Coordinates of C-alpha atoms in Angstrom, one line a residue:
Chain A
M1 CA 6.0 7.1 -27.6
S2 CA 3.7 5.2 -25.4
L3 CA 2.7 2.2 -23.5
R4 CA -0.4 0.4 -24.7
V5 CA -2.5 -1.4 -22.1
I6 CA -3.2 -5.0 -23.1
K7 CA -4.5 -6.0 -19.6
P8 CA -5.1 -3.3 -17.0
G9 CA -4.4 -5.3 -13.8
L10 CA -6.3 -4.8 -10.6
L11 CA -5.5 -1.1 -10.1
T12 CA -2.9 0.8 -12.1
T13 CA -2.7 4.5 -11.7
I14 CA -0.4 7.4 -12.4
Q15 CA 1.0 8.8 -9.1
D16 CA 3.7 11.3 -8.1
L17 CA 4.4 12.8 -4.7
G18 CA 0.9 14.2 -4.4
R19 CA -1.1 17.3 -4.8
K20 CA 0.0 19.7 -2.1
G21 CA -1.3 23.1 -1.2
F22 CA -5.0 22.6 -1.8
Q23 CA -6.1 20.7 1.4
K24 CA -7.8 23.8 2.7
H25 CA -10.2 23.4 -0.2
G26 CA -10.8 19.8 0.7
V27 CA -8.6 18.6 -2.2
I28 CA -7.1 15.2 -1.3
V29 CA -3.3 14.9 -1.6
S30 CA -3.1 11.5 -3.2
G31 CA 0.4 10.4 -4.5
A32 CA 2.3 7.1 -4.3
M33 CA 1.6 4.8 -1.4
D34 CA 5.3 4.0 -1.3
T35 CA 7.1 7.2 -2.0
Y36 CA 10.7 5.8 -1.5
S37 CA 10.1 3.3 -4.3
L38 CA 8.6 6.0 -6.5
R39 CA 11.6 8.3 -5.9
I40 CA 14.2 5.5 -6.6
A41 CA 12.3 4.4 -9.7
N42 CA 12.7 7.9 -11.0
L43 CA 16.4 8.3 -10.0
L44 CA 17.2 5.0 -11.8
V45 CA 16.1 6.5 -15.2
G46 CA 17.5 9.9 -14.7
N47 CA 14.2 11.7 -13.9
Q48 CA 13.5 14.2 -11.2
E49 CA 12.7 12.1 -8.1
G50 CA 9.1 13.4 -7.9
E51 CA 8.2 12.6 -11.5
A52 CA 5.0 10.7 -12.0
V53 CA 5.2 6.9 -12.4
L54 CA 2.8 4.0 -12.7
E55 CA 1.7 2.5 -9.4
V56 CA 0.8 -1.2 -10.1
T57 CA -1.3 -3.0 -7.4
L58 CA -1.3 -6.7 -6.5
M59 CA -2.4 -8.1 -9.8
G60 CA -0.3 -6.5 -12.5
P61 CA -1.1 -5.2 -15.9
T62 CA 0.3 -6.1 -19.3
F63 CA 1.7 -3.4 -21.7
K64 CA 2.9 -3.3 -25.2
V65 CA 5.9 -1.0 -25.3
E66 CA 5.4 1.1 -28.5
E67 CA 8.8 2.8 -28.6
D68 CA 12.4 2.1 -27.5
C69 CA 12.7 3.4 -23.9
V70 CA 14.5 3.2 -20.6
I71 CA 12.4 2.0 -17.6
A72 CA 12.9 0.9 -14.0
I73 CA 10.7 -1.2 -11.8
T74 CA 10.9 -0.8 -8.0
G75 CA 8.7 -1.6 -5.0
G76 CA 6.9 -4.9 -4.5
D77 CA 8.0 -7.9 -6.6
L78 CA 5.0 -8.5 -9.0
S79 CA 7.1 -10.9 -11.2
P80 CA 7.7 -8.6 -14.1
T81 CA 8.6 -10.2 -17.4
I82 CA 9.4 -8.8 -20.9
D83 CA 8.6 -11.2 -23.7
D84 CA 8.3 -13.9 -21.1
R85 CA 11.8 -13.4 -19.7
T86 CA 12.2 -12.2 -16.0
V87 CA 13.0 -8.6 -15.7
P88 CA 15.3 -7.7 -12.8
M89 CA 14.1 -4.9 -10.6
W90 CA 15.8 -1.8 -9.0
R91 CA 17.9 -1.0 -12.1
P92 CA 17.6 0.7 -15.4
I93 CA 16.5 -1.4 -18.3
Y94 CA 16.5 -0.6 -22.1
V95 CA 13.4 -1.9 -23.7
K96 CA 12.9 -2.4 -27.4
K97 CA 9.8 -1.2 -29.3
G98 CA 7.2 -4.0 -29.6
A99 CA 8.2 -5.7 -26.4
I100 CA 5.4 -7.1 -24.1
L101 CA 5.9 -6.0 -20.5
R102 CA 3.9 -8.2 -18.1
F103 CA 3.4 -8.3 -14.4
G104 CA 2.6 -11.6 -12.9
R105 CA 2.3 -13.2 -9.5
C106 CA 2.8 -11.0 -6.4
K107 CA 5.9 -12.4 -4.7
S108 CA 6.5 -9.7 -2.2
G109 CA 5.0 -6.3 -1.3
C110 CA 1.8 -5.0 -2.8
R111 CA 2.7 -2.2 -5.1
A112 CA 5.3 -2.0 -7.9
Y113 CA 6.4 1.3 -9.5
L114 CA 7.1 1.6 -13.2
S115 CA 9.1 4.7 -14.3
V116 CA 10.1 5.7 -17.8
A117 CA 13.0 8.0 -18.7
G118 CA 11.6 11.4 -19.5
G119 CA 8.4 10.8 -17.5
Y120 CA 4.8 10.1 -18.6
A121 CA 3.3 12.9 -20.8
I122 CA 0.3 13.6 -18.6
S123 CA -0.8 17.1 -17.8
E124 CA -0.9 18.3 -14.2
V125 CA -4.0 19.2 -12.4
L126 CA -3.5 21.6 -9.5
G127 CA 0.3 21.1 -9.7
S128 CA 0.3 17.3 -9.7
K129 CA -0.1 14.3 -12.0
S130 CA -1.5 12.1 -9.3
T131 CA -4.8 10.3 -9.9
Y132 CA -7.5 10.9 -7.3
L133 CA -10.0 8.2 -8.1
R134 CA -13.0 9.3 -6.1
G135 CA -12.7 12.8 -7.4
Q136 CA -12.0 11.6 -10.9
M137 CA -9.2 14.1 -11.2
G138 CA -5.5 14.0 -12.3
G139 CA -3.6 11.1 -13.8
Y140 CA -4.9 9.3 -16.9
K141 CA -8.4 10.8 -17.4
G142 CA -8.9 10.7 -13.6
R143 CA -9.1 7.0 -13.5
A144 CA -7.3 3.7 -13.3
L145 CA -5.9 2.3 -16.6
Q146 CA -8.2 0.3 -18.8
V147 CA -7.7 -2.0 -21.7
D148 CA -6.5 -0.2 -24.9
D149 CA -5.5 3.0 -23.0
V150 CA -2.4 4.5 -24.5
V151 CA -0.2 6.1 -21.9
P152 CA 2.2 8.5 -23.6
F153 CA 5.7 9.3 -22.4
N154 CA 8.4 11.9 -23.1
G155 CA 10.8 9.5 -24.6
H156 CA 14.5 9.6 -25.5
S157 CA 14.2 7.3 -28.5
T158 CA 16.5 9.2 -30.7
M159 CA 19.3 8.8 -28.1
L160 CA 18.8 5.0 -28.0
K161 CA 20.9 3.6 -30.8
H162 CA 22.4 0.7 -28.8
E163 CA 22.7 -2.4 -30.8
W164 CA 21.3 -5.5 -29.1
T165 CA 19.1 -8.2 -30.3
E166 CA 17.1 -9.1 -27.2
S167 CA 14.0 -7.3 -26.3
F168 CA 15.5 -5.7 -23.2
L169 CA 18.9 -5.1 -21.7
A170 CA 19.3 -4.6 -18.0
A171 CA 22.1 -2.7 -16.2
K172 CA 24.4 -5.1 -14.3
W173 CA 24.3 -3.1 -11.1
F174 CA 21.2 -2.4 -8.9
V175 CA 20.0 -0.6 -5.9
H176 CA 20.1 -2.7 -2.7
A177 CA 16.5 -2.2 -1.7
K178 CA 16.3 -4.3 1.5
E179 CA 15.7 -1.4 3.8
F180 CA 13.0 0.1 1.6
L181 CA 10.7 -3.0 1.9
P182 CA 8.9 -4.4 4.9
S183 CA 10.2 -7.4 6.8
R184 CA 7.9 -10.4 7.5
I185 CA 6.0 -8.8 10.4
P186 CA 6.9 -5.2 10.1
V187 CA 7.2 -3.0 13.1
I188 CA 5.5 0.3 12.3
R189 CA 6.8 3.2 14.5
F190 CA 4.3 5.8 15.7
L191 CA 4.0 9.0 17.7
A192 CA 1.1 9.5 20.2
G193 CA -1.9 10.8 18.3
S194 CA -3.7 14.1 19.0
Q195 CA -6.3 12.3 21.2
Y196 CA -4.0 9.6 22.6
E197 CA -4.9 10.6 26.2
Y198 CA -8.6 10.0 25.5
F199 CA -8.0 6.2 25.3
T200 CA -8.1 3.8 28.2
N201 CA -4.8 2.7 29.6
S202 CA -5.5 -0.9 28.7
S203 CA -6.2 0.2 25.1
K204 CA -3.0 2.1 24.9
L205 CA -1.1 -1.0 26.1
Q206 CA -3.0 -3.3 23.7
F207 CA -2.1 -1.0 20.9
V208 CA 1.6 -1.8 21.3
D209 CA 1.3 -5.4 22.7
S210 CA -0.9 -6.9 20.0
L211 CA -0.6 -7.9 16.4
F212 CA -3.0 -6.1 14.1
K213 CA -4.2 -7.7 10.9
V214 CA -4.7 -5.7 7.7
S215 CA -8.4 -6.1 6.7
S216 CA -9.6 -6.7 3.2
Q217 CA -11.4 -3.4 3.4
S218 CA -8.1 -1.5 2.8
D219 CA -7.3 0.7 -0.1
R220 CA -5.4 3.8 -1.0
M221 CA -7.6 5.9 1.2
G222 CA -6.8 3.9 4.3
Y223 CA -6.0 0.6 5.8
R224 CA -8.5 -0.9 8.3
I225 CA -6.7 -3.1 10.8
S226 CA -8.3 -5.4 13.3
G227 CA -7.0 -6.6 16.7
P228 CA -8.4 -5.9 20.2
A229 CA -11.1 -3.2 20.0
L230 CA -9.7 0.1 21.3
E231 CA -11.8 2.0 23.7
L232 CA -12.1 5.6 24.9
Q233 CA -12.2 6.5 28.6
H234 CA -15.5 8.4 28.0
K235 CA -17.6 8.5 24.9
R236 CA -16.9 11.9 23.5
D237 CA -17.3 13.8 20.2
I238 CA -14.5 15.5 18.5
L239 CA -14.9 18.4 16.2
S240 CA -13.6 17.6 12.7
E241 CA -10.0 18.7 12.2
A242 CA -7.1 18.1 9.8
V243 CA -5.7 14.6 9.5
S244 CA -2.5 13.6 7.9
N245 CA -0.8 10.8 6.1
G246 CA -0.5 8.1 8.7
S247 CA -3.1 9.4 11.2
I248 CA -4.6 6.4 13.0
Q249 CA -8.3 7.1 13.7
V250 CA -10.4 4.9 15.9
P251 CA -14.2 4.9 14.9
P252 CA -16.7 3.7 17.5
D253 CA -16.3 0.0 16.6
G254 CA -12.8 0.2 18.1
N255 CA -11.0 -1.0 14.9
P256 CA -8.3 1.5 13.9
I257 CA -8.0 3.0 10.4
I258 CA -4.6 4.1 9.1
L259 CA -5.3 7.1 6.8
L260 CA -3.1 7.0 3.7
A261 CA -2.4 8.6 0.4
D262 CA -6.1 9.2 -0.7
R263 CA -7.3 10.1 2.8
Q264 CA -9.8 12.8 3.3
T265 CA -8.4 16.2 4.4
T266 CA -10.2 16.3 7.7
G267 CA -11.7 13.7 10.1
G268 CA -13.8 13.6 13.2
Y269 CA -12.7 10.3 14.9
P270 CA -10.2 10.4 17.8
K271 CA -6.6 9.7 16.6
I272 CA -4.7 7.3 18.9
A273 CA -1.5 7.4 16.9
Q274 CA 0.4 8.9 14.0
V275 CA 2.7 6.7 11.9
I276 CA 6.1 8.3 11.4
T277 CA 6.8 9.6 7.9
T278 CA 9.7 7.2 7.4
D279 CA 7.5 4.1 7.9
L280 CA 4.6 5.1 5.7
S281 CA 6.1 3.4 2.7
L282 CA 6.2 0.1 4.6
I283 CA 2.5 0.2 5.1
G284 CA 1.9 0.9 1.4
Q285 CA 3.5 -2.4 0.7
L286 CA 1.3 -4.5 3.0
K287 CA -1.4 -6.8 1.6
P288 CA -4.7 -7.6 3.2
G289 CA -4.3 -10.5 5.7
E290 CA -0.8 -9.5 6.7
S291 CA 0.1 -8.4 10.2
I292 CA 1.7 -5.4 11.8
Q293 CA 3.0 -4.4 15.1
F294 CA 3.3 -0.9 16.5
S295 CA 6.1 0.6 18.4
Q296 CA 6.1 4.1 20.0
V297 CA 8.9 6.6 19.4
T298 CA 9.5 10.2 20.4
L299 CA 9.1 13.1 18.1
K300 CA 12.9 13.7 18.2
E301 CA 13.5 10.0 17.2
A302 CA 11.0 10.3 14.4
E303 CA 12.7 13.5 13.1
Q304 CA 16.2 11.8 13.3
L305 CA 14.9 8.7 11.5
Y306 CA 13.4 10.9 8.8
I307 CA 16.6 12.9 8.3
Q308 CA 18.8 9.8 8.3
K309 CA 16.7 8.2 5.6
E310 CA 16.7 11.3 3.5
Q311 CA 20.5 11.5 3.8
K312 CA 20.8 7.9 2.6
L313 CA 18.6 8.7 -0.3
K314 CA 20.8 11.7 -1.1
Q315 CA 23.9 9.4 -1.1
L316 CA 22.0 7.1 -3.4
K317 CA 21.2 10.0 -5.7
V318 CA 24.9 10.9 -6.0
A319 CA 25.8 7.2 -6.6
L320 CA 23.2 6.9 -9.3
S321 CA 24.1 10.1 -11.1
L322 CA 27.7 8.7 -11.3
A323 CA 26.5 5.3 -12.5
L324 CA 24.2 6.8 -15.1
Q325 CA 26.9 9.1 -16.6
Chain B
M1 CA -8.4 42.0 22.5
L2 CA -4.8 41.6 21.3
G3 CA -3.6 41.2 24.9
K4 CA -6.1 38.5 25.6
L5 CA -5.0 36.4 22.8
L6 CA -1.3 36.7 23.7
N7 CA -1.6 35.5 27.2
T8 CA -0.4 31.9 27.6
T9 CA -3.8 30.4 27.4
G10 CA -4.6 32.1 24.1
F11 CA -3.3 29.1 22.0
T12 CA -1.7 25.8 22.3
L13 CA 0.7 24.0 19.9
S14 CA 0.9 20.3 19.5
P15 CA 2.5 18.0 16.9
L16 CA 0.4 16.0 14.3
G17 CA 3.1 13.5 13.5
D18 CA 6.6 14.6 12.5
S19 CA 5.6 17.1 9.8
A20 CA 2.6 19.2 11.1
V21 CA 1.8 21.4 14.0
V22 CA -1.7 22.0 15.3
V23 CA -2.4 25.5 16.5
T24 CA -5.5 25.4 18.7
F25 CA -7.3 28.6 19.7
G26 CA -10.3 27.2 21.7
N27 CA -12.5 24.2 22.1
E28 CA -15.9 25.2 20.8
I29 CA -17.5 26.3 17.5
K30 CA -17.4 30.1 17.9
Y31 CA -17.1 33.1 15.6
D32 CA -14.2 34.6 17.6
I33 CA -12.2 31.5 17.3
H34 CA -12.9 31.2 13.6
K35 CA -11.8 34.8 13.1
K36 CA -8.4 34.2 14.8
I37 CA -7.8 31.1 12.7
K38 CA -8.7 32.9 9.5
I39 CA -6.4 35.9 10.3
F40 CA -3.5 33.7 11.4
M41 CA -3.8 31.5 8.3
E42 CA -3.7 34.6 6.0
L43 CA -0.7 35.9 7.9
L44 CA 1.2 32.5 7.5
E45 CA 0.3 32.2 3.8
H46 CA 1.4 35.8 3.2
E47 CA 4.8 35.4 4.9
P48 CA 5.5 31.6 5.1
F49 CA 8.4 30.4 7.1
V50 CA 11.1 28.3 5.3
G51 CA 9.7 24.7 5.0
F52 CA 6.1 25.8 5.1
V53 CA 3.9 23.5 2.9
E54 CA 0.3 24.4 3.6
C55 CA -2.3 24.8 6.3
V56 CA -5.8 23.5 6.9
P57 CA -8.3 25.4 9.0
A58 CA -10.9 23.6 11.2
Y59 CA -13.5 24.7 13.8
T60 CA -11.0 25.3 16.6
N61 CA -7.6 25.0 15.2
L62 CA -5.2 25.4 12.3
T63 CA -3.0 22.6 11.2
V64 CA 0.3 23.8 9.7
F65 CA 2.1 21.3 7.4
Y66 CA 5.9 21.6 6.9
D67 CA 8.8 19.7 5.4
P68 CA 11.1 18.7 8.3
L69 CA 14.1 18.2 6.0
V70 CA 13.8 21.7 4.6
V71 CA 13.6 23.1 8.1
F72 CA 16.6 21.0 9.2
N73 CA 18.7 22.0 6.2
E74 CA 18.0 25.6 6.8
Q75 CA 19.0 25.4 10.5
K76 CA 21.8 22.9 10.6
H77 CA 24.6 25.3 9.9
N78 CA 23.6 27.3 13.0
E79 CA 22.9 24.7 15.7
A80 CA 23.5 21.1 16.6
G81 CA 20.8 18.7 17.6
I82 CA 18.1 20.8 16.0
S83 CA 14.5 19.7 16.1
P84 CA 12.5 20.8 13.1
Y85 CA 9.3 20.8 15.2
E86 CA 10.8 23.2 17.7
V87 CA 12.1 25.5 15.0
V88 CA 8.6 25.6 13.4
C89 CA 6.9 26.2 16.8
S90 CA 9.2 29.1 17.5
N91 CA 8.4 30.5 14.1
I92 CA 4.7 30.1 14.7
K93 CA 4.9 31.7 18.2
K94 CA 6.6 34.7 16.7
K95 CA 3.9 35.0 14.0
L96 CA 1.2 34.6 16.6
Q97 CA 2.4 37.8 18.2
Q98 CA 1.6 39.7 15.0
I99 CA -2.1 38.7 15.0
E100 CA -4.4 41.7 15.0
T101 CA -7.6 40.5 16.4
N102 CA -9.3 43.9 16.0
K103 CA -8.8 43.5 12.3
K104 CA -12.1 43.9 10.4
M105 CA -13.1 40.7 8.7
T106 CA -14.8 40.8 5.3
H107 CA -17.0 37.9 4.3
R108 CA -18.0 37.0 0.8
T109 CA -21.7 36.0 0.5
V110 CA -22.5 33.1 -1.9
S111 CA -26.1 32.3 -2.7
I112 CA -26.9 28.7 -3.6
P113 CA -30.1 27.7 -5.3
V114 CA -31.8 24.6 -3.9
C115 CA -34.6 22.5 -5.3
Y116 CA -36.1 21.2 -2.0
G117 CA -38.1 18.0 -1.5
G118 CA -39.4 15.4 -4.0
E119 CA -36.9 13.1 -5.6
Y120 CA -34.1 15.6 -4.7
G121 CA -34.9 15.8 -1.1
P122 CA -35.9 12.3 0.0
D123 CA -35.6 13.1 3.7
L124 CA -37.4 16.4 3.7
E125 CA -40.6 14.8 5.1
Y126 CA -38.7 13.0 7.8
V127 CA -37.0 16.2 8.9
A128 CA -40.4 18.0 9.0
R129 CA -42.1 15.1 11.0
Y130 CA -39.1 14.9 13.4
N131 CA -39.4 18.6 14.2
H132 CA -43.2 18.7 14.1
L133 CA -43.2 21.1 11.2
T134 CA -44.6 21.2 7.7
T135 CA -42.2 20.6 4.8
D136 CA -42.8 24.3 3.7
E137 CA -41.8 25.5 7.2
V138 CA -38.6 23.4 7.0
I139 CA -37.8 25.0 3.6
R140 CA -38.5 28.5 4.8
I141 CA -36.3 28.1 7.9
H142 CA -33.5 26.5 6.0
A143 CA -33.6 29.1 3.2
S144 CA -33.8 32.1 5.6
G145 CA -30.6 31.2 7.5
E146 CA -27.1 32.7 7.0
Y147 CA -24.4 30.1 7.3
L148 CA -20.7 30.6 8.0
V149 CA -18.3 28.3 6.3
Y150 CA -16.0 27.2 9.2
M151 CA -14.0 24.8 7.1
I152 CA -13.8 22.8 3.9
G153 CA -13.0 19.1 4.4
F154 CA -14.3 15.5 4.2
A155 CA -14.4 15.8 0.4
P156 CA -13.1 18.3 -2.2
G157 CA -15.2 21.5 -1.7
F158 CA -17.4 20.2 1.1
P159 CA -18.4 23.1 3.4
F160 CA -18.9 22.6 7.1
L161 CA -21.5 25.3 7.8
G162 CA -22.5 26.7 11.2
G163 CA -25.7 28.5 12.0
L164 CA -28.5 26.0 11.4
S165 CA -31.7 26.7 13.3
E166 CA -32.3 24.4 16.2
K167 CA -35.9 24.2 14.9
I168 CA -34.9 21.9 12.0
A169 CA -31.8 20.2 13.5
T170 CA -32.2 16.4 12.8
P171 CA -29.9 13.5 13.7
R172 CA -28.0 11.6 11.0
R173 CA -29.7 8.6 9.3
S174 CA -29.3 5.4 11.3
S175 CA -27.7 3.7 8.3
P176 CA -25.8 5.8 5.8
R177 CA -26.6 5.8 2.1
T178 CA -24.0 4.1 -0.1
T179 CA -24.2 6.9 -2.7
I180 CA -25.3 10.5 -2.4
P181 CA -25.4 12.4 -5.6
A182 CA -23.2 15.5 -6.1
G183 CA -25.2 18.7 -5.2
A184 CA -27.2 17.0 -2.4
V185 CA -28.1 19.4 0.4
G186 CA -28.2 17.8 3.8
I187 CA -28.7 18.2 7.5
A188 CA -26.8 16.4 10.3
G189 CA -27.6 17.5 13.8
M190 CA -26.9 21.3 14.0
Q191 CA -25.0 21.2 10.7
T192 CA -26.0 21.7 7.1
G193 CA -23.9 21.2 4.0
V194 CA -23.7 20.3 0.4
Y195 CA -22.1 17.2 -1.1
P196 CA -19.8 18.4 -3.9
I197 CA -19.0 15.0 -5.3
S198 CA -20.9 11.7 -5.1
T199 CA -19.9 9.8 -2.0
P200 CA -21.4 7.6 0.7
G201 CA -22.9 9.6 3.6
G202 CA -25.4 9.6 6.4
W203 CA -26.9 13.1 6.3
Q204 CA -30.6 13.8 5.9
L205 CA -31.1 15.0 2.3
I206 CA -33.6 17.8 2.0
G207 CA -32.8 19.1 -1.5
Q208 CA -30.4 19.4 -4.4
T209 CA -28.5 22.3 -6.0
P210 CA -27.5 22.6 -9.7
Q211 CA -24.5 24.6 -8.5
T212 CA -21.1 23.0 -8.9
L213 CA -19.0 23.2 -5.7
F214 CA -15.9 21.4 -6.7
L215 CA -14.1 22.9 -9.7
P216 CA -11.0 20.7 -10.3
N217 CA -9.8 22.7 -13.3
E218 CA -9.9 26.1 -11.6
N219 CA -7.9 27.7 -8.9
P220 CA -9.1 27.9 -6.2
P221 CA -10.8 24.5 -7.0
S222 CA -13.6 25.0 -4.4
L223 CA -16.5 27.4 -4.9
L224 CA -16.6 28.1 -1.1
Q225 CA -13.8 28.9 1.3
A226 CA -13.6 29.1 5.1
G227 CA -15.0 32.5 6.1
D228 CA -17.6 32.7 3.3
I229 CA -21.3 33.3 4.2
V230 CA -23.7 30.9 2.4
K231 CA -27.4 31.6 1.8
F232 CA -29.7 29.1 0.2
Y233 CA -32.7 30.0 -1.9
P234 CA -35.5 27.7 -3.2
I235 CA -36.0 27.1 -6.9
S236 CA -38.6 25.0 -8.6
Y237 CA -38.0 21.6 -10.3
E238 CA -38.1 23.3 -13.7
E239 CA -35.6 26.0 -12.7
Y240 CA -33.4 23.3 -11.4
K241 CA -33.5 21.4 -14.7
E242 CA -32.9 24.6 -16.6
M243 CA -29.9 25.7 -14.5
K244 CA -28.4 22.2 -14.7
E245 CA -28.8 22.3 -18.5
E246 CA -27.0 25.7 -18.7
R247 CA -24.1 24.4 -16.7
R248 CA -23.4 21.6 -19.1

């Protein structure tokens, strides 16, 4: 029961919700860049929502499916096909043994998530299956997938005795995913960062008034964005302290860096802002060259947005469990 | 001592986004502050509040990560309009009152062998010249120090050590190296440390240890922890090779 890698794509890794509890040892959290898409991908195939899935980036891979299975593809639209027929996203799909699953052109978003019923059979390292590339730990041998890798899964093949002749069969219903993906120029909501007051008033204004462009030097560790250079009132050093998913640090060149899934645990640059948890998945779907705009909210608003989104996800979970019965 | 900590200026609480609180105990690198952070961290981990995820100590503060949804769900039956941040802060304030600052601290001492200079310490001569010392003097001063691990961060297992002698303090390199090998021992200003994994970096490299600092298959995965005392001792090139071989 496995997927065989025919073409690895640009960057395909195993990710779950991250490696929590070891940051005090300097261990990076990692995990999916778009956690909502990961959770929905799992719910669609009847897994626990935090199960590990494949995170596929920009240029997708090609797999040979070596056993009948149920999969779901969520997140960015990387034109998935099975035996050259378009595969619909955001719904469960029965796939026949021998089928070729291929990701093609990137139509929207940046990262697709491929779940399989039963989950991938990958052992956990420090309580997580997530791949941390720089530390060569977790996931599939601590690295991105390469050609001829065989990714095993805990399949349900004995339960799949449906009779159909095509290489896949998709459910007729799907999750309406609009609110889980970024709009054309996404507005990213933030809270004032720990050193917000250190910045000049004009920099604080520019931060919300300007469009920032995602630089090509962006990866799972962080997105560098460029716009007007942000300045401190006085040049000052900060002692290193913990950073978090979505912390926006400003190094001396004035170009902000949004720290993301593979961020280091601590940092020493001043933090102008902190992206709210609810909007982190939107950033994970942005490609280099795309623009973003920032909008400030209060902590209470951020908390409410978070709770509302979780409640929606809970409703979706109930709806899916009924649909999958 | 206890009274001092509990007056209103003893700590401040501030949010780090919507799912972490920073508890700050001071604004300088100082043993007393480190001690409070360490004691408070142990207290929290020993009796975590509902929704607690993990905490990360730094030089002057402790960042406490929590899950706002778990906090919300725990509280929502009691109160309307509840803010998870406020609930967590009130939990933390209660806990802060339990800190015993006169508690005796125990420190584990970890000795780390270092092969100084040569191919393993490409910046040793620069550090010596910068401080008007011989390379032997730099080694002697570095290896005679006792260093406190204030925090682990930057990379898995990377220790931020305090206690470097001013006599050998040297600024970072003007342009960082693109790769520094795992085990490299470096100096940056008044700090010294060891790179556990290969990364880019700008520290002055004076030696290399055969000791592994990041142990991904063990728990804890880091050889060093905040609060440990580190001592370095010099080994020869041959000893380095031998120890490296043994660890294979």
